[in-house]
Amino acid sequence: MRVPWRLLAVLLLLAAAILIPLGQKNYLIYVLTSWLIFSIAAMGLNLTLGYAGQISLAQASFMAIGAYTTALMTLAGWHWLVALPIGLVLCFVVGLVLGYPALRVKGHFLAFVTLAFNTLVFLLLRNEEWLTGGTYGLSGMPRPDLGLFSTDKQLSFYYFTLGVAVIAALAMWGIVRSPWGRAFKALRENPVRAESLGVDTRRVTLLAFAIGSAYGGLAGALVTPLVQFIEPGSFGLAHSLRVLLMVVVGGAGSFFGPFIGAAVVILLPEVLRFTEGYYLIIYSGLVIVMLVFVPSGLIGIWGRLRDRFRPQRQMRGDMPEGARLP
């Protein structure tokens, strides 16, 4: 039986993710855990931006909603597994509401709307001290206790996060391979044509924002027990731009792009620390070079190599594949 190369590559990467942290120091395990968490956040933005073509600068705000919801509930004595779905539902509903401006405005106008929402969430977190602790934040959130499996140690929490990331990735794979996924792509390519083919662009747009926001909430819910301290500055505009950079660098609209982009943004600065004070300059320069020479993201390099050494069958330009109804 012939094993598909994609499945083999995924299994090898999963094996590497399991084996690499063994015997490593807590700081490296923490960095790897951060990579997994931001990969989840980037997966959500990739669905909204890369697949559905709706720009958003508010992903960090949904991470904040998920983080503060789980933090407040776990500090009140609720289990993390109980707080998580409540945070996800809240992010889904808020993302659904935020998607309504996308029905009327597009492009940079939509970016400003989501930017304003991100600023609004930041100000609420900073000023409502009675609930969020204001600039002092919240601390002391417990890590999930799963009975036979404790996540108190850094390595055990890493494997817990890895399991959550795998489940989230499988769910995303099912979404993008479903009729909804094809509807998202049709919306991105040409909304007018998609609507003429029977796609409910209104519903698809709202769903893209809602699902992407829920993934941001999931990432925030994992940040809470990882660092066990959150404050408004952790979810400002800079972090939304950081997640956006992950999607663009990895390759918007590709399934593995968020993982690659998060690895570049989170892991590359750590690799370059041997250059001491110059590592941020080198890192910024490398990112600029990537965006200039590979505008489709790092995943696009593989596409170029594949097309060069294994040309694909050409399809007739007058017979495009139509989008199926969701």
JSON list of N, CA and C in Angstrom, two decimals, residues 163-192:
[
{"chain": "A", "resi": 163, "resn": "GLY", "atom": "N", "xyz": [-1.63, 18.18, 22.01]},
{"chain": "A", "resi": 163, "resn": "GLY", "atom": "CA", "xyz": [-2.86, 17.43, 21.75]},
{"chain": "A", "resi": 163, "resn": "GLY", "atom": "C", "xyz": [-3.99, 18.34, 21.32]},
{"chain": "A", "resi": 164, "resn": "VAL", "atom": "N", "xyz": [-4.13, 19.49, 22.00]},
{"chain": "A", "resi": 164, "resn": "VAL", "atom": "CA", "xyz": [-5.17, 20.45, 21.63]},
{"chain": "A", "resi": 164, "resn": "VAL", "atom": "C", "xyz": [-4.93, 20.99, 20.23]},
{"chain": "A", "resi": 165, "resn": "ALA", "atom": "N", "xyz": [-3.66, 21.28, 19.89]},
{"chain": "A", "resi": 165, "resn": "ALA", "atom": "CA", "xyz": [-3.32, 21.80, 18.57]},
{"chain": "A", "resi": 165, "resn": "ALA", "atom": "C", "xyz": [-3.63, 20.78, 17.48]},
{"chain": "A", "resi": 166, "resn": "VAL", "atom": "N", "xyz": [-3.37, 19.51, 17.74]},
{"chain": "A", "resi": 166, "resn": "VAL", "atom": "CA", "xyz": [-3.67, 18.47, 16.76]},
{"chain": "A", "resi": 166, "resn": "VAL", "atom": "C", "xyz": [-5.17, 18.38, 16.52]},
{"chain": "A", "resi": 167, "resn": "ILE", "atom": "N", "xyz": [-5.96, 18.42, 17.60]},
{"chain": "A", "resi": 167, "resn": "ILE", "atom": "CA", "xyz": [-7.42, 18.37, 17.46]},
{"chain": "A", "resi": 167, "resn": "ILE", "atom": "C", "xyz": [-7.92, 19.59, 16.69]},
{"chain": "A", "resi": 168, "resn": "ALA", "atom": "N", "xyz": [-7.37, 20.77, 17.01]},
{"chain": "A", "resi": 168, "resn": "ALA", "atom": "CA", "xyz": [-7.77, 21.98, 16.31]},
{"chain": "A", "resi": 168, "resn": "ALA", "atom": "C", "xyz": [-7.40, 21.91, 14.82]},
{"chain": "A", "resi": 169, "resn": "ALA", "atom": "N", "xyz": [-6.23, 21.34, 14.52]},
{"chain": "A", "resi": 169, "resn": "ALA", "atom": "CA", "xyz": [-5.80, 21.22, 13.13]},
{"chain": "A", "resi": 169, "resn": "ALA", "atom": "C", "xyz": [-6.69, 20.24, 12.36]},
{"chain": "A", "resi": 170, "resn": "LEU", "atom": "N", "xyz": [-7.06, 19.14, 13.00]},
{"chain": "A", "resi": 170, "resn": "LEU", "atom": "CA", "xyz": [-7.96, 18.17, 12.34]},
{"chain": "A", "resi": 170, "resn": "LEU", "atom": "C", "xyz": [-9.32, 18.79, 12.07]},
{"chain": "A", "resi": 171, "resn": "ALA", "atom": "N", "xyz": [-9.81, 19.58, 13.04]},
{"chain": "A", "resi": 171, "resn": "ALA", "atom": "CA", "xyz": [-11.09, 20.26, 12.83]},
{"chain": "A", "resi": 171, "resn": "ALA", "atom": "C", "xyz": [-10.99, 21.25, 11.67]},
{"chain": "A", "resi": 172, "resn": "MET", "atom": "N", "xyz": [-9.89, 21.99, 11.60]},
{"chain": "A", "resi": 172, "resn": "MET", "atom": "CA", "xyz": [-9.69, 22.95, 10.51]},
{"chain": "A", "resi": 172, "resn": "MET", "atom": "C", "xyz": [-9.57, 22.23, 9.17]},
{"chain": "A", "resi": 173, "resn": "TRP", "atom": "N", "xyz": [-8.89, 21.08, 9.17]},
{"chain": "A", "resi": 173, "resn": "TRP", "atom": "CA", "xyz": [-8.76, 20.29, 7.94]},
{"chain": "A", "resi": 173, "resn": "TRP", "atom": "C", "xyz": [-10.14, 19.88, 7.43]},
{"chain": "A", "resi": 174, "resn": "GLY", "atom": "N", "xyz": [-11.01, 19.46, 8.37]},
{"chain": "A", "resi": 174, "resn": "GLY", "atom": "CA", "xyz": [-12.36, 19.09, 7.98]},
{"chain": "A", "resi": 174, "resn": "GLY", "atom": "C", "xyz": [-13.15, 20.27, 7.44]},
{"chain": "A", "resi": 175, "resn": "ILE", "atom": "N", "xyz": [-12.94, 21.45, 8.03]},
{"chain": "A", "resi": 175, "resn": "ILE", "atom": "CA", "xyz": [-13.66, 22.64, 7.58]},
{"chain": "A", "resi": 175, "resn": "ILE", "atom": "C", "xyz": [-13.25, 23.04, 6.17]},
{"chain": "A", "resi": 176, "resn": "VAL", "atom": "N", "xyz": [-11.95, 23.12, 5.92]},
{"chain": "A", "resi": 176, "resn": "VAL", "atom": "CA", "xyz": [-11.48, 23.60, 4.61]},
{"chain": "A", "resi": 176, "resn": "VAL", "atom": "C", "xyz": [-11.73, 22.58, 3.50]},
{"chain": "A", "resi": 177, "resn": "ARG", "atom": "N", "xyz": [-11.88, 21.30, 3.87]},
{"chain": "A", "resi": 177, "resn": "ARG", "atom": "CA", "xyz": [-12.16, 20.26, 2.88]},
{"chain": "A", "resi": 177, "resn": "ARG", "atom": "C", "xyz": [-13.66, 20.04, 2.67]},
{"chain": "A", "resi": 178, "resn": "SER", "atom": "N", "xyz": [-14.47, 20.70, 3.45]},
{"chain": "A", "resi": 178, "resn": "SER", "atom": "CA", "xyz": [-15.92, 20.54, 3.36]},
{"chain": "A", "resi": 178, "resn": "SER", "atom": "C", "xyz": [-16.49, 21.50, 2.32]},
{"chain": "A", "resi": 179, "resn": "PRO", "atom": "N", "xyz": [-17.78, 21.38, 2.01]},
{"chain": "A", "resi": 179, "resn": "PRO", "atom": "CA", "xyz": [-18.41, 22.37, 1.12]},
{"chain": "A", "resi": 179, "resn": "PRO", "atom": "C", "xyz": [-18.29, 23.80, 1.63]},
{"chain": "A", "resi": 180, "resn": "TRP", "atom": "N", "xyz": [-18.25, 23.96, 2.97]},
{"chain": "A", "resi": 180, "resn": "TRP", "atom": "CA", "xyz": [-18.04, 25.29, 3.51]},
{"chain": "A", "resi": 180, "resn": "TRP", "atom": "C", "xyz": [-16.68, 25.84, 3.11]},
{"chain": "A", "resi": 181, "resn": "GLY", "atom": "N", "xyz": [-15.66, 24.98, 3.14]},
{"chain": "A", "resi": 181, "resn": "GLY", "atom": "CA", "xyz": [-14.33, 25.41, 2.74]},
{"chain": "A", "resi": 181, "resn": "GLY", "atom": "C", "xyz": [-14.30, 25.89, 1.30]},
{"chain": "A", "resi": 182, "resn": "ARG", "atom": "N", "xyz": [-14.98, 25.18, 0.43]},
{"chain": "A", "resi": 182, "resn": "ARG", "atom": "CA", "xyz": [-15.05, 25.61, -0.98]},
{"chain": "A", "resi": 182, "resn": "ARG", "atom": "C", "xyz": [-15.82, 26.91, -1.12]},
{"chain": "A", "resi": 183, "resn": "ALA", "atom": "N", "xyz": [-16.83, 27.10, -0.26]},
{"chain": "A", "resi": 183, "resn": "ALA", "atom": "CA", "xyz": [-17.56, 28.37, -0.29]},
{"chain": "A", "resi": 183, "resn": "ALA", "atom": "C", "xyz": [-16.68, 29.52, 0.19]},
{"chain": "A", "resi": 184, "resn": "PHE", "atom": "N", "xyz": [-15.83, 29.28, 1.20]},
{"chain": "A", "resi": 184, "resn": "PHE", "atom": "CA", "xyz": [-14.89, 30.30, 1.66]},
{"chain": "A", "resi": 184, "resn": "PHE", "atom": "C", "xyz": [-13.96, 30.74, 0.52]},
{"chain": "A", "resi": 185, "resn": "LYS", "atom": "N", "xyz": [-13.43, 29.75, -0.20]},
{"chain": "A", "resi": 185, "resn": "LYS", "atom": "CA", "xyz": [-12.51, 30.06, -1.30]},
{"chain": "A", "resi": 185, "resn": "LYS", "atom": "C", "xyz": [-13.22, 30.82, -2.42]},
{"chain": "A", "resi": 186, "resn": "ALA", "atom": "N", "xyz": [-14.46, 30.43, -2.70]},
{"chain": "A", "resi": 186, "resn": "ALA", "atom": "CA", "xyz": [-15.22, 31.14, -3.73]},
{"chain": "A", "resi": 186, "resn": "ALA", "atom": "C", "xyz": [-15.46, 32.59, -3.32]},
{"chain": "A", "resi": 187, "resn": "LEU", "atom": "N", "xyz": [-15.74, 32.81, -2.04]},
{"chain": "A", "resi": 187, "resn": "LEU", "atom": "CA", "xyz": [-15.92, 34.17, -1.54]},
{"chain": "A", "resi": 187, "resn": "LEU", "atom": "C", "xyz": [-14.65, 34.99, -1.70]},
{"chain": "A", "resi": 188, "resn": "ARG", "atom": "N", "xyz": [-13.51, 34.36, -1.44]},
{"chain": "A", "resi": 188, "resn": "ARG", "atom": "CA", "xyz": [-12.23, 35.07, -1.56]},
{"chain": "A", "resi": 188, "resn": "ARG", "atom": "C", "xyz": [-11.93, 35.44, -3.00]},
{"chain": "A", "resi": 189, "resn": "GLU", "atom": "N", "xyz": [-12.17, 34.51, -3.92]},
{"chain": "A", "resi": 189, "resn": "GLU", "atom": "CA", "xyz": [-11.79, 34.74, -5.32]},
{"chain": "A", "resi": 189, "resn": "GLU", "atom": "C", "xyz": [-12.67, 35.79, -5.99]},
{"chain": "A", "resi": 190, "resn": "ASN", "atom": "N", "xyz": [-13.99, 35.65, -5.82]},
{"chain": "A", "resi": 190, "resn": "ASN", "atom": "CA", "xyz": [-14.91, 36.57, -6.49]},
{"chain": "A", "resi": 190, "resn": "ASN", "atom": "C", "xyz": [-16.28, 36.49, -5.82]},
{"chain": "A", "resi": 191, "resn": "PRO", "atom": "N", "xyz": [-16.57, 37.43, -4.90]},
{"chain": "A", "resi": 191, "resn": "PRO", "atom": "CA", "xyz": [-17.84, 37.37, -4.18]},
{"chain": "A", "resi": 191, "resn": "PRO", "atom": "C", "xyz": [-19.06, 37.42, -5.10]},
{"chain": "A", "resi": 192, "resn": "VAL", "atom": "N", "xyz": [-18.99, 38.23, -6.16]},
{"chain": "A", "resi": 192, "resn": "VAL", "atom": "CA", "xyz": [-20.14, 38.35, -7.07]},
{"chain": "A", "resi": 192, "resn": "VAL", "atom": "C", "xyz": [-20.40, 37.03, -7.79]}
]
